[in-house]
C-alpha positions as protocol buffer text, in pm:
chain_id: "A"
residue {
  index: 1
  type: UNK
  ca { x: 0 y: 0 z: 0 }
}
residue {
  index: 2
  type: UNK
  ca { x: 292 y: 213 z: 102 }
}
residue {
  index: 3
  type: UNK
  ca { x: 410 y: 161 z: -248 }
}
residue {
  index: 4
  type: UNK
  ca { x: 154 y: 263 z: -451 }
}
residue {
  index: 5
  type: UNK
  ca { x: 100 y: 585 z: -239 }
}
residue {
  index: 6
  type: UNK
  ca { x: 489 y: 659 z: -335 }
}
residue {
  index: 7
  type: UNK
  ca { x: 405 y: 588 z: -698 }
}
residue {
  index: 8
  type: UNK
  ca { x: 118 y: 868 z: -689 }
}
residue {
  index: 9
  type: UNK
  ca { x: 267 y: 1110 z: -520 }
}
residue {
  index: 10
  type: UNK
  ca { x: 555 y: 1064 z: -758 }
}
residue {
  index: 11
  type: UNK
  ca { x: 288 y: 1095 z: -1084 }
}
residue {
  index: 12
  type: UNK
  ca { x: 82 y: 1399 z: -915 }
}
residue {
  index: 13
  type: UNK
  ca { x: 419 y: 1573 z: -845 }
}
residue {
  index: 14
  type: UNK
  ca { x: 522 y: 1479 z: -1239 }
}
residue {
  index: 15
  type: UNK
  ca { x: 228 y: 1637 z: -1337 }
}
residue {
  index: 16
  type: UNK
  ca { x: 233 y: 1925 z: -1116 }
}
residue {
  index: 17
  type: UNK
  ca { x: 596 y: 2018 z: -1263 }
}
residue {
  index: 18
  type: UNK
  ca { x: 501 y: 1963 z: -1592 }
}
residue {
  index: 19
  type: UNK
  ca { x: 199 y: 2188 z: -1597 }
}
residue {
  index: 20
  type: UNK
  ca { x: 403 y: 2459 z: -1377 }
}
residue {
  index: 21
  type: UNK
  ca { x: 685 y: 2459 z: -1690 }
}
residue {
  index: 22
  type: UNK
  ca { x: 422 y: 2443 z: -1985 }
}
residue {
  index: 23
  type: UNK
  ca { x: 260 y: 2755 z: -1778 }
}
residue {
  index: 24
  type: UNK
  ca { x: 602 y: 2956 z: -1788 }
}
residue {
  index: 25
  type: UNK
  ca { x: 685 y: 2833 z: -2117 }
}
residue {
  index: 26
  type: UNK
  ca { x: 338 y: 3000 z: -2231 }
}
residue {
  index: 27
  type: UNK
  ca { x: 353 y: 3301 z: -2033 }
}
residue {
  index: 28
  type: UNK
  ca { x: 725 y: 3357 z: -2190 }
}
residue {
  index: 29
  type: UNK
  ca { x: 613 y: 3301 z: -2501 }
}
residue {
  index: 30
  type: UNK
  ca { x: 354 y: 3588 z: -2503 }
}
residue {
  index: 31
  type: UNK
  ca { x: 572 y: 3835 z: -2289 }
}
residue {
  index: 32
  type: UNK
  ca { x: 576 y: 4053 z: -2635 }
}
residue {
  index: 33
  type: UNK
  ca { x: 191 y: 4118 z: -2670 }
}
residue {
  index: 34
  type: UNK
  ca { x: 2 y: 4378 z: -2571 }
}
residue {
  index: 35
  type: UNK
  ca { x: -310 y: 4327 z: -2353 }
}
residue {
  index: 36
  type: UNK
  ca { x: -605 y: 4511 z: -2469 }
}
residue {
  index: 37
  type: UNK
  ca { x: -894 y: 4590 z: -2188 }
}
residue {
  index: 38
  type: UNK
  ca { x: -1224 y: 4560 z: -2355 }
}
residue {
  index: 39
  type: UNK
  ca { x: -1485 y: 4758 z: -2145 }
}
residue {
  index: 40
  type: UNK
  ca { x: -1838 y: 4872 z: -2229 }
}
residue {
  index: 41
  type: UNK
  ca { x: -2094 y: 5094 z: -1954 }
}
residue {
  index: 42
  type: UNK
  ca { x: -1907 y: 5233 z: -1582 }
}
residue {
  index: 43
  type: UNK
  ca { x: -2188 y: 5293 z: -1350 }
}
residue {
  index: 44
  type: UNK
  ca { x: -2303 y: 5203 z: -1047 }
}
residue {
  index: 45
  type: UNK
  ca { x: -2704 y: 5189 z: -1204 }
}
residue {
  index: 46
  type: UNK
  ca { x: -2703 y: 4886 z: -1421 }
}
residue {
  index: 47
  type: UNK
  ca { x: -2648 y: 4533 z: -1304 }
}
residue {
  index: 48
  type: UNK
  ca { x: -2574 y: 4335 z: -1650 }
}
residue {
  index: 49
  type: UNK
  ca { x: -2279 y: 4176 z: -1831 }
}
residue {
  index: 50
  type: UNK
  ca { x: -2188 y: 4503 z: -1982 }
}
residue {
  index: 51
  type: UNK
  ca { x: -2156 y: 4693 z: -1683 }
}
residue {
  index: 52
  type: UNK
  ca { x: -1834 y: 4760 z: -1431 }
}
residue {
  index: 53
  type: UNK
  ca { x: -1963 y: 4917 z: -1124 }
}
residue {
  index: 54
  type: UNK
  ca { x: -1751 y: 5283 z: -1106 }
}
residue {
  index: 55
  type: UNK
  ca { x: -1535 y: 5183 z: -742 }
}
residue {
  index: 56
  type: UNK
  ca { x: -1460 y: 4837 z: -929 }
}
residue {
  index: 57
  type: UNK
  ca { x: -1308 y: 5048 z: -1251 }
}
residue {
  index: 58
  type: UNK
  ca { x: -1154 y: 5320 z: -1040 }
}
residue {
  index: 59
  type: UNK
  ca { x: -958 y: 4972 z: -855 }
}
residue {
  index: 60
  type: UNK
  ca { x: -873 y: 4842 z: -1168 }
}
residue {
  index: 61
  type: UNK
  ca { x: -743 y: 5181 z: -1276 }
}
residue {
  index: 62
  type: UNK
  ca { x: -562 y: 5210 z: -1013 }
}
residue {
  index: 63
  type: UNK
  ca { x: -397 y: 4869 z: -971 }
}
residue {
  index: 64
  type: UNK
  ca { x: -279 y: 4990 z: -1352 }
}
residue {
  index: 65
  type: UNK
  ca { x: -116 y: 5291 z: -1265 }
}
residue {
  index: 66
  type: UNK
  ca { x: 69 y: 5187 z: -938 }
}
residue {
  index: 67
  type: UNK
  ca { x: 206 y: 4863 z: -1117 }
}
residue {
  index: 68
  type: UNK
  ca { x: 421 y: 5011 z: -1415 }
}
residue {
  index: 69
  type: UNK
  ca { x: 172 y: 4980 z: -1686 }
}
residue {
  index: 70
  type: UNK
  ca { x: 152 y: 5254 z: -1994 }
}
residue {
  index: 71
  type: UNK
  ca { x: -108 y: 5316 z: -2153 }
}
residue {
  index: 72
  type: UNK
  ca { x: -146 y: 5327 z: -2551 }
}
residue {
  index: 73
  type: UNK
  ca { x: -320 y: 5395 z: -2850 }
}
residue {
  index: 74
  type: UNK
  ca { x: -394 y: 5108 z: -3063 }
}
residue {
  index: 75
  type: UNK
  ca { x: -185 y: 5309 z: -3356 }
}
residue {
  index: 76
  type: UNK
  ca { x: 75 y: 5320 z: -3086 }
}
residue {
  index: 77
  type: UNK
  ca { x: 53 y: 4927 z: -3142 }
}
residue {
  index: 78
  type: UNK
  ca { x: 59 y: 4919 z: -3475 }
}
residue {
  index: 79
  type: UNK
  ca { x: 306 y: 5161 z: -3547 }
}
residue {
  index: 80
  type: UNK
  ca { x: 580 y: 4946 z: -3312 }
}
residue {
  index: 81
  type: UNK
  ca { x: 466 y: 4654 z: -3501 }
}
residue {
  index: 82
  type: UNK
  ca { x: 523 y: 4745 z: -3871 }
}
residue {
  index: 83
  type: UNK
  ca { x: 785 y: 5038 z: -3813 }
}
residue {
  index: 84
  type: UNK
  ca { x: 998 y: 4961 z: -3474 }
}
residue {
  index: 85
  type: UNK
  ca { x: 855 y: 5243 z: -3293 }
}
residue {
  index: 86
  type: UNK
  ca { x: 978 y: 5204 z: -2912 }
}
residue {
  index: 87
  type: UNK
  ca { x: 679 y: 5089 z: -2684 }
}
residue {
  index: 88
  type: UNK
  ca { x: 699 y: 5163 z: -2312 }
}
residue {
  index: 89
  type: UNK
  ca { x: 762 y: 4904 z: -2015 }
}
residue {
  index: 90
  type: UNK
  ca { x: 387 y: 4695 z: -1983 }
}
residue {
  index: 91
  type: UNK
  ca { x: 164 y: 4875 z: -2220 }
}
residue {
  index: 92
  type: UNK
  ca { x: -190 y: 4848 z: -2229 }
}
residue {
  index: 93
  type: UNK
  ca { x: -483 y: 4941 z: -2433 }
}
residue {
  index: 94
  type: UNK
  ca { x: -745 y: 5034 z: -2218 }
}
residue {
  index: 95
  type: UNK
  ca { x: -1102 y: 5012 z: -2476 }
}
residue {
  index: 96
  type: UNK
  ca { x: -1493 y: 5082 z: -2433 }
}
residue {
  index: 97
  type: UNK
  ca { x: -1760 y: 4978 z: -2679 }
}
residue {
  index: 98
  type: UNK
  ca { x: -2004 y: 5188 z: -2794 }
}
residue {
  index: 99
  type: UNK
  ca { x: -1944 y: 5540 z: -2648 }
}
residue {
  index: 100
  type: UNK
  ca { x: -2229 y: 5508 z: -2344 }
}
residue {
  index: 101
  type: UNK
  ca { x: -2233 y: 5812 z: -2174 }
}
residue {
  index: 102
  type: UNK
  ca { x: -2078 y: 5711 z: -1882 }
}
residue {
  index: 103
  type: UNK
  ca { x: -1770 y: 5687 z: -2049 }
}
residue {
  index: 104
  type: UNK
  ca { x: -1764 y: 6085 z: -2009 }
}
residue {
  index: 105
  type: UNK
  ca { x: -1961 y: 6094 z: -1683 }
}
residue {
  index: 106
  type: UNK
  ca { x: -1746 y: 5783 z: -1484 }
}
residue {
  index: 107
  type: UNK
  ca { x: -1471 y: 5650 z: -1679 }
}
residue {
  index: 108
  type: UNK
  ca { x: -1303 y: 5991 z: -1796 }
}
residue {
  index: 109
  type: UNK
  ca { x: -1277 y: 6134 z: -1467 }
}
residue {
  index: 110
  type: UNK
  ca { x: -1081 y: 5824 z: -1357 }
}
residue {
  index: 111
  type: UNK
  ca { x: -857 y: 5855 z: -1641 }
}
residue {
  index: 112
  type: UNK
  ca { x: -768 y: 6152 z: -1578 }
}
residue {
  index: 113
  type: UNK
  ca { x: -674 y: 6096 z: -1237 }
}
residue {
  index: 114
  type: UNK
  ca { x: -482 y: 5846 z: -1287 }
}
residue {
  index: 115
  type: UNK
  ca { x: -298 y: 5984 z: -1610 }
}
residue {
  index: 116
  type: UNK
  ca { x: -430 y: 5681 z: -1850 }
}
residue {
  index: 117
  type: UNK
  ca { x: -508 y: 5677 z: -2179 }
}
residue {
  index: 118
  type: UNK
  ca { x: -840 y: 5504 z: -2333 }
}
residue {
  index: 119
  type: UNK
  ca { x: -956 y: 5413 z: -2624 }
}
residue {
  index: 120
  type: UNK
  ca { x: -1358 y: 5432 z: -2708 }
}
residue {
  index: 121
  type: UNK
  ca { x: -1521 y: 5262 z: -3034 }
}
residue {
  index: 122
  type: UNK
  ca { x: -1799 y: 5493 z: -3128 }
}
residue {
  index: 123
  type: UNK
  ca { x: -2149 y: 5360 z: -3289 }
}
residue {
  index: 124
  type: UNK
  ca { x: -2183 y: 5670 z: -3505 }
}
residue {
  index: 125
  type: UNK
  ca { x: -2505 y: 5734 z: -3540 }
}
residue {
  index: 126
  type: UNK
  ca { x: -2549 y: 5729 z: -3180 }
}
residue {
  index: 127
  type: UNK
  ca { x: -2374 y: 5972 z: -3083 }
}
residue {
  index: 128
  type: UNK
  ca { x: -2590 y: 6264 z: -2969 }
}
residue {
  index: 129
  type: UNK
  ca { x: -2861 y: 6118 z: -3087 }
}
residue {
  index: 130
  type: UNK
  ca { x: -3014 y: 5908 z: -2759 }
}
residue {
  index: 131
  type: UNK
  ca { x: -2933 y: 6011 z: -2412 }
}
residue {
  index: 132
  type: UNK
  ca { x: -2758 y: 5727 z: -2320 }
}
residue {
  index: 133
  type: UNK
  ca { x: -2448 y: 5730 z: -2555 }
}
residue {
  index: 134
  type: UNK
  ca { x: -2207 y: 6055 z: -2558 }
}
residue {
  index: 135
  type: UNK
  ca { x: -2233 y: 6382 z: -2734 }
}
residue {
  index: 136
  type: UNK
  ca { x: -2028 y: 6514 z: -2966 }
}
residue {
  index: 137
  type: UNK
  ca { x: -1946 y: 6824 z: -2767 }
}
residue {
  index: 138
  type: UNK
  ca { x: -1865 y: 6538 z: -2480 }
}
residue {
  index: 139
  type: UNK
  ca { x: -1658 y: 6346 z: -2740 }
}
residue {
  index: 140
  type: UNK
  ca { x: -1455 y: 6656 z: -2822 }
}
residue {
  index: 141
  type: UNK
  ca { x: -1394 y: 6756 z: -2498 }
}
residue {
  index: 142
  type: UNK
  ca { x: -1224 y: 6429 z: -2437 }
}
residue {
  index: 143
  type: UNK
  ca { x: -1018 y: 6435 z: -2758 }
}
residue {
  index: 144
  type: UNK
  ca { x: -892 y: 6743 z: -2676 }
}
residue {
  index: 145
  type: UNK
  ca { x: -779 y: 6620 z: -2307 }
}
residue {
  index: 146
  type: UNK
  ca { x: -458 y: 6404 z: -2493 }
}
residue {
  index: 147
  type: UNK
  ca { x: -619 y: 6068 z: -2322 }
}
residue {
  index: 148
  type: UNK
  ca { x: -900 y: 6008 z: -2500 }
}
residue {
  index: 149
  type: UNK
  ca { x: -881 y: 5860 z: -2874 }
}
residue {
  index: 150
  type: UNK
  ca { x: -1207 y: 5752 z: -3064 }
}
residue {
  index: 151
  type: UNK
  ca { x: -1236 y: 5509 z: -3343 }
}
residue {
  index: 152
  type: UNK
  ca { x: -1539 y: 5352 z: -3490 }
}
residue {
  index: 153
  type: UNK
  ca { x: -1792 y: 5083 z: -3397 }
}
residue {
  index: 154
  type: UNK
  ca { x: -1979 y: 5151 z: -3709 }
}
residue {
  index: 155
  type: UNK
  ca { x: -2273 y: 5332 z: -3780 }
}
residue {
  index: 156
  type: UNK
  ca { x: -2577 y: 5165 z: -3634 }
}
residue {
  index: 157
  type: UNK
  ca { x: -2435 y: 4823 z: -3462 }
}
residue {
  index: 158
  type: UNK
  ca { x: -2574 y: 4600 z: -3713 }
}
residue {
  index: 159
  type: UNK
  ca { x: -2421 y: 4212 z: -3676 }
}
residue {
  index: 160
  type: UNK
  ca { x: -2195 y: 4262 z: -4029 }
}
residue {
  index: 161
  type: UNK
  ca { x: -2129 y: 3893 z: -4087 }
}
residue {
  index: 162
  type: UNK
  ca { x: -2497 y: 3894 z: -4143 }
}
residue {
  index: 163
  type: UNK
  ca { x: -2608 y: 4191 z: -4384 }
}
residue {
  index: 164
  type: UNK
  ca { x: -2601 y: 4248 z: -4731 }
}
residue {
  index: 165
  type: UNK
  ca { x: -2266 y: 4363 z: -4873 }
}
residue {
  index: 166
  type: UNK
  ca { x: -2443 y: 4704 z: -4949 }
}
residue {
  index: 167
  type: UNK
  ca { x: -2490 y: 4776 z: -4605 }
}
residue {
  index: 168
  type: UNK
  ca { x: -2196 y: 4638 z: -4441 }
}
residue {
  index: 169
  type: UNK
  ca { x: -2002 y: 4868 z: -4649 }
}
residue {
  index: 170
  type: UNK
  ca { x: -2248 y: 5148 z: -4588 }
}
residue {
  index: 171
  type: UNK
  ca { x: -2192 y: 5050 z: -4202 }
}
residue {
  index: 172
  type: UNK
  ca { x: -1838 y: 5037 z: -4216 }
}
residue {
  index: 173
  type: UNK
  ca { x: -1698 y: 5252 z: -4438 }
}
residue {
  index: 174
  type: UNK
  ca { x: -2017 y: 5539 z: -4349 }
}
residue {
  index: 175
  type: UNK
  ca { x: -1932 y: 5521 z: -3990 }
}
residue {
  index: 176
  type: UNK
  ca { x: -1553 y: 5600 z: -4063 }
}
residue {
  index: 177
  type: UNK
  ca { x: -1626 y: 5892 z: -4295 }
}
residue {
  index: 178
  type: UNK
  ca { x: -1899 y: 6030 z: -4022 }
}
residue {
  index: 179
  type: UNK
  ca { x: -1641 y: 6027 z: -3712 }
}
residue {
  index: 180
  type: UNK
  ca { x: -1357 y: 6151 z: -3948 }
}
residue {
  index: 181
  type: UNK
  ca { x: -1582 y: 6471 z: -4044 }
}
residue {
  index: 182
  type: UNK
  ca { x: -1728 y: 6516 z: -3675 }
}
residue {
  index: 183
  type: UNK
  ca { x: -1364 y: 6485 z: -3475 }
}
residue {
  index: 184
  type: UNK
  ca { x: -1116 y: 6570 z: -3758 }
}
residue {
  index: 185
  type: UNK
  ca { x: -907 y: 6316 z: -3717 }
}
residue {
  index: 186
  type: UNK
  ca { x: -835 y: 5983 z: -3893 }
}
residue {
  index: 187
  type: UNK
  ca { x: -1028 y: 5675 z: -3808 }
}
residue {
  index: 188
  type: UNK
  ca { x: -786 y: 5400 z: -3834 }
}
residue {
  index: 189
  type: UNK
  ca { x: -945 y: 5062 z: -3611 }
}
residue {
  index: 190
  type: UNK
  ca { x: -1246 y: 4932 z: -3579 }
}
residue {
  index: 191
  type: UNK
  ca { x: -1427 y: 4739 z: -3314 }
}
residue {
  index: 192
  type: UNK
  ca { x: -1618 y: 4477 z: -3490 }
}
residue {
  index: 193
  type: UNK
  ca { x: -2042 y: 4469 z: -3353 }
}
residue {
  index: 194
  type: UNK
  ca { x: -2153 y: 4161 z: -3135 }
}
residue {
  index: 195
  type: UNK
  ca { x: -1758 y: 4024 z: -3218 }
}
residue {
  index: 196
  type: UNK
  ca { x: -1898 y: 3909 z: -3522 }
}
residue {
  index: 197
  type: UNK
  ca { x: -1673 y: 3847 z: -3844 }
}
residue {
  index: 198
  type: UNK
  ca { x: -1582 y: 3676 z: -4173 }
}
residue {
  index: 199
  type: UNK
  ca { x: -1376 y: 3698 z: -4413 }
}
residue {
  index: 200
  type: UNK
  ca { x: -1512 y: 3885 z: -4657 }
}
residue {
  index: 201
  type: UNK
  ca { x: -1581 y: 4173 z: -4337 }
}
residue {
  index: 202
  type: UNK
  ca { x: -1224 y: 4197 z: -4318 }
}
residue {
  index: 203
  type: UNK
  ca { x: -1146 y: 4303 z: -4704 }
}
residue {
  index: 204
  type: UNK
  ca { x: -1403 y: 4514 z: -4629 }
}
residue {
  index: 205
  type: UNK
  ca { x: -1248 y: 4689 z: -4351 }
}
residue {
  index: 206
  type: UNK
  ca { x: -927 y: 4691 z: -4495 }
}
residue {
  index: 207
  type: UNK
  ca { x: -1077 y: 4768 z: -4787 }
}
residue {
  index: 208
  type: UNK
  ca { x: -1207 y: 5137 z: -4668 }
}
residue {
  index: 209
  type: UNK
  ca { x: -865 y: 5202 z: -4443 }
}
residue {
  index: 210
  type: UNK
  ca { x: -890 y: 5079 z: -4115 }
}
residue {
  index: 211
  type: UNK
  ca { x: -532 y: 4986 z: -4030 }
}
residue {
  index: 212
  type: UNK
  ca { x: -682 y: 4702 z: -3820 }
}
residue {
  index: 213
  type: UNK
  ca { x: -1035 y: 4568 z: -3611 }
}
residue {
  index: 214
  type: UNK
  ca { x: -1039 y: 4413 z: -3317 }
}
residue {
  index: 215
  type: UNK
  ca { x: -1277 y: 4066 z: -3190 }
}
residue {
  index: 216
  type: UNK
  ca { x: -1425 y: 4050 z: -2829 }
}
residue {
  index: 217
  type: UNK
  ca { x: -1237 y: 3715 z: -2833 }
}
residue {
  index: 218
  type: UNK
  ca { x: -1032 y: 3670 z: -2530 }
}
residue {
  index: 219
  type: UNK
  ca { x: -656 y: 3706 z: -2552 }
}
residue {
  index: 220
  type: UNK
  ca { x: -340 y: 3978 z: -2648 }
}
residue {
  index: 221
  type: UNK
  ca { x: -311 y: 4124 z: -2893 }
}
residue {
  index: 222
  type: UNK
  ca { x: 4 y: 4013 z: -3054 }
}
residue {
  index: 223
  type: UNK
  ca { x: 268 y: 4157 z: -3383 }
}
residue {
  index: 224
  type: UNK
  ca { x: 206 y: 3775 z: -3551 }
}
residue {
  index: 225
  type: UNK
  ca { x: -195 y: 3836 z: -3549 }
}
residue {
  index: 226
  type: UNK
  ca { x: -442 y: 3912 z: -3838 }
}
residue {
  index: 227
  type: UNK
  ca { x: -424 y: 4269 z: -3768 }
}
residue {
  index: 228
  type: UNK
  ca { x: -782 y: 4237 z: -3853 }
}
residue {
  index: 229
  type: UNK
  ca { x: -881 y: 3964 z: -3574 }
}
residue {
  index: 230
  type: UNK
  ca { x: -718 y: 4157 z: -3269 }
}
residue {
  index: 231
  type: UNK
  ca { x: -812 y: 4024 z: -2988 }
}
residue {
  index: 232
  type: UNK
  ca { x: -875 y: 4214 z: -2660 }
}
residue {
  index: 233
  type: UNK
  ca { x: -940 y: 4091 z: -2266 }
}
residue {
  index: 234
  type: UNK
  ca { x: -1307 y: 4116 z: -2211 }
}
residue {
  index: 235
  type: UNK
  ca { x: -1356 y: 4322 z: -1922 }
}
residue {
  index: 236
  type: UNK
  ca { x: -1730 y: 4209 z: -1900 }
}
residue {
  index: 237
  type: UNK
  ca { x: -1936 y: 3870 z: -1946 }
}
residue {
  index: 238
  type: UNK
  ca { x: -2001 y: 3845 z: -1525 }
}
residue {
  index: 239
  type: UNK
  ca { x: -2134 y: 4117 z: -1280 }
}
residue {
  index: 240
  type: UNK
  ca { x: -1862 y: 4042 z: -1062 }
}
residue {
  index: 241
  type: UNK
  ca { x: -1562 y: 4243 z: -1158 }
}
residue {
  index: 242
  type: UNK
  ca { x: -1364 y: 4178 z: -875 }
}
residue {
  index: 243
  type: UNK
  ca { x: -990 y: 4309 z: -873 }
}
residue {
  index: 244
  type: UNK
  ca { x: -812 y: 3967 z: -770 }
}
residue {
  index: 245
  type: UNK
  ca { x: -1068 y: 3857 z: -1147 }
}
residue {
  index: 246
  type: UNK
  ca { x: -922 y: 4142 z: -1343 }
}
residue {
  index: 247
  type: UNK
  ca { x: -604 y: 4059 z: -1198 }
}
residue {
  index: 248
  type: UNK
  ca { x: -582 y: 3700 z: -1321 }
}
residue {
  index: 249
  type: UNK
  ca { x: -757 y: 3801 z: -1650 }
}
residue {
  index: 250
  type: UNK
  ca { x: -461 y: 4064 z: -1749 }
}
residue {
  index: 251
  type: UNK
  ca { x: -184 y: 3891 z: -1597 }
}
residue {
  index: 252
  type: UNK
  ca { x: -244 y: 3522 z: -1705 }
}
residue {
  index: 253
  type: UNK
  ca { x: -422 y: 3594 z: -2008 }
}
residue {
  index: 254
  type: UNK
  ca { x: -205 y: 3306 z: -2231 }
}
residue {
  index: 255
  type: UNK
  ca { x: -346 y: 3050 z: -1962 }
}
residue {
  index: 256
  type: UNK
  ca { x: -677 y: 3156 z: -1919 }
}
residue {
  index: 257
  type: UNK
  ca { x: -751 y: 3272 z: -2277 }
}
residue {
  index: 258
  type: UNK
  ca { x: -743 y: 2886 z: -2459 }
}
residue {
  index: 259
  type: UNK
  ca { x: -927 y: 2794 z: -2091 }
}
residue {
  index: 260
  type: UNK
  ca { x: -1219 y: 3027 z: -2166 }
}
residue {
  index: 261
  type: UNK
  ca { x: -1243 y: 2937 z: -2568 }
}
residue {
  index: 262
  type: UNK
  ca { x: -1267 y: 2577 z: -2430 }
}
residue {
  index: 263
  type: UNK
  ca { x: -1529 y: 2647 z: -2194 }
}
residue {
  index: 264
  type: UNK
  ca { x: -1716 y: 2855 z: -2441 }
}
residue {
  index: 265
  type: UNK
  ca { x: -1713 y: 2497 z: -2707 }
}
residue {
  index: 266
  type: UNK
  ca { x: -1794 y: 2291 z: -2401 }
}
residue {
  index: 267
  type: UNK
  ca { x: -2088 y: 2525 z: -2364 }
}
residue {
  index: 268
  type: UNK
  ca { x: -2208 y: 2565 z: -2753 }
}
residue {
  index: 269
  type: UNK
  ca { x: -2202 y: 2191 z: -2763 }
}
residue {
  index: 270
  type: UNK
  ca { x: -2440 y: 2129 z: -2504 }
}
residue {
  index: 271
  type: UNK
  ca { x: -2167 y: 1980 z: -2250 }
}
residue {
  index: 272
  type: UNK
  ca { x: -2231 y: 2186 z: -1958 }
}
residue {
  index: 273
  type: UNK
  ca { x: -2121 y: 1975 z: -1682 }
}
residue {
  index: 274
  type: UNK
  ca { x: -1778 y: 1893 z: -1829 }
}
residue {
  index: 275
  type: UNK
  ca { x: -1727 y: 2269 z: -1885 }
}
residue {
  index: 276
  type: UNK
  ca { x: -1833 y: 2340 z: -1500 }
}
residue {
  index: 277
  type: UNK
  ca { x: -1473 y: 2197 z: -1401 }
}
residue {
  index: 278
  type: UNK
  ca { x: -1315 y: 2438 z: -1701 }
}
residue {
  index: 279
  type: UNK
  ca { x: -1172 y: 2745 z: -1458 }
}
residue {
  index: 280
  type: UNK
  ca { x: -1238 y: 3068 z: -1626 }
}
residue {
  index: 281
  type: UNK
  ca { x: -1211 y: 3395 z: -1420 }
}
């Protein structure tokens, strides 16, 4: 009996060790990428997947800014990516969906006090048109700050891997001209609707001039990538936004990131219990 207890301990330990290296051995591998923050609505009103309650962003904010990270834009990332531009120690790309007017109200404020810069994808047609999503006087204002960068969402927030290729192009290539003529400033990413995609959305977008889009698919965003499948670190998808969550999510995104995709094809595929034992902060 005394053997065979020996013999276990000596497999679990094998297996413990070999897990431990294949973990370093993926978090070295990925010590290059970027990790972009995909937010959406900072209040303290609405209790949904979308929403980070404004004392859980203001933590997360400032767990950023006392632990050496830099912000930057995602042209920032580009540009070191196709042109050897210098980033800084730990960037990050700190993004919002949709331009929700607690962006300006909550999330700006905290910015600002902290010194970060974000990034917001803007749903066009939107904007100062329903009270919940940001003016364009409010959208100014914050481009004119320095920390505040806007790039488009589209125009309306259709799903574009199922429209006609009329108005996908209307939605994509409308939304860029719109927010090009209202900020006066290029409009050079794109934040695909619902994370929905194909190929023939991509030549689109690259197509009217984004210089890349970005998925809500979970993981960095890395110089080898489809610079038209970025992916980002959901921020979202609970109403539990803990700091020790968003601490594992940024920090051991290479670990958890192929963890949540198989959880997510345990789910689709009806095999619920098995995925229960998937961890996935």
């Amino acid at each position: 009996m005394t053997v065979w207890i020996k013999r276990l301990a000596l497999i679990v330990l094998a297996v413990i060790l070999a897990g431990a290296a294949i973990c370093t051995y993926i978090m070295y591998s990925a010590k290059n990428a970027v990790p972009v923050l995909n937010y959406h609505q900072i209040n303290d009103r609405d209790e949904n997947a979308l929403t980070v309650h404004t004392d859980q962003f203001e933590a997360q904010m400032k767990y950023l800014a006392d632990n050496g990270y830099h912000t930057i834009t995602p042209e920032d990332m580009v540009d070191a990516w196709e042109n050897g531009t210098e980033l800084p120690d730990k960037p990050v790309i700190i993004t919002f969906d949709d331009g929700y007017a607690d962006n300006y109200r909550n999330a700006y404020p905290i910015l600002k006090k902290y010194n970060l810069k974000g990034t917001i994808f803007l749903i066009s047609d939107y904007v100062g048109t329903y009270p919940n999503y940001l003016t364009w006087t409010q959208a100014e204002e914050m481009q004119e700050s320095g920390l505040i960068n806007f790039e488009s969402h589209t125009l309306s927030h259709e799903q574009l891997d199922s429209t006609s290729p009329e108005e996908t192009w209307n939605q994509v290539d409308g939304s860029k001209k719109a927010l090009e003529w209202h900020l006066r400033k290029e409009i050079n990413f794109l934040a695909y609707p619902c994370g929905s995609y194909d190929e023939e959305l991509q030549r689109m977008v690259k197509d009217a001039g984004y210089q890349g889009a970005f998925t809500v698919n979970y993981g960095l965003a890395d110089k080898q990538d489809n610079r038209y499948l970025l992916d980002r670190v959901p921020i979202f998808g609970c109403t539990n936004h803990t700091l020790m969550r968003f601490k594992m999510r940024l920090n051991y995104t290479p670990i958890f990131a192929p963890l949540a995709r198989f959880h997510k094809n345990l789910l689709e595929n009806d095999h619920t219990f098995i995925a229960k034992f998937i961890p996935t902060p």
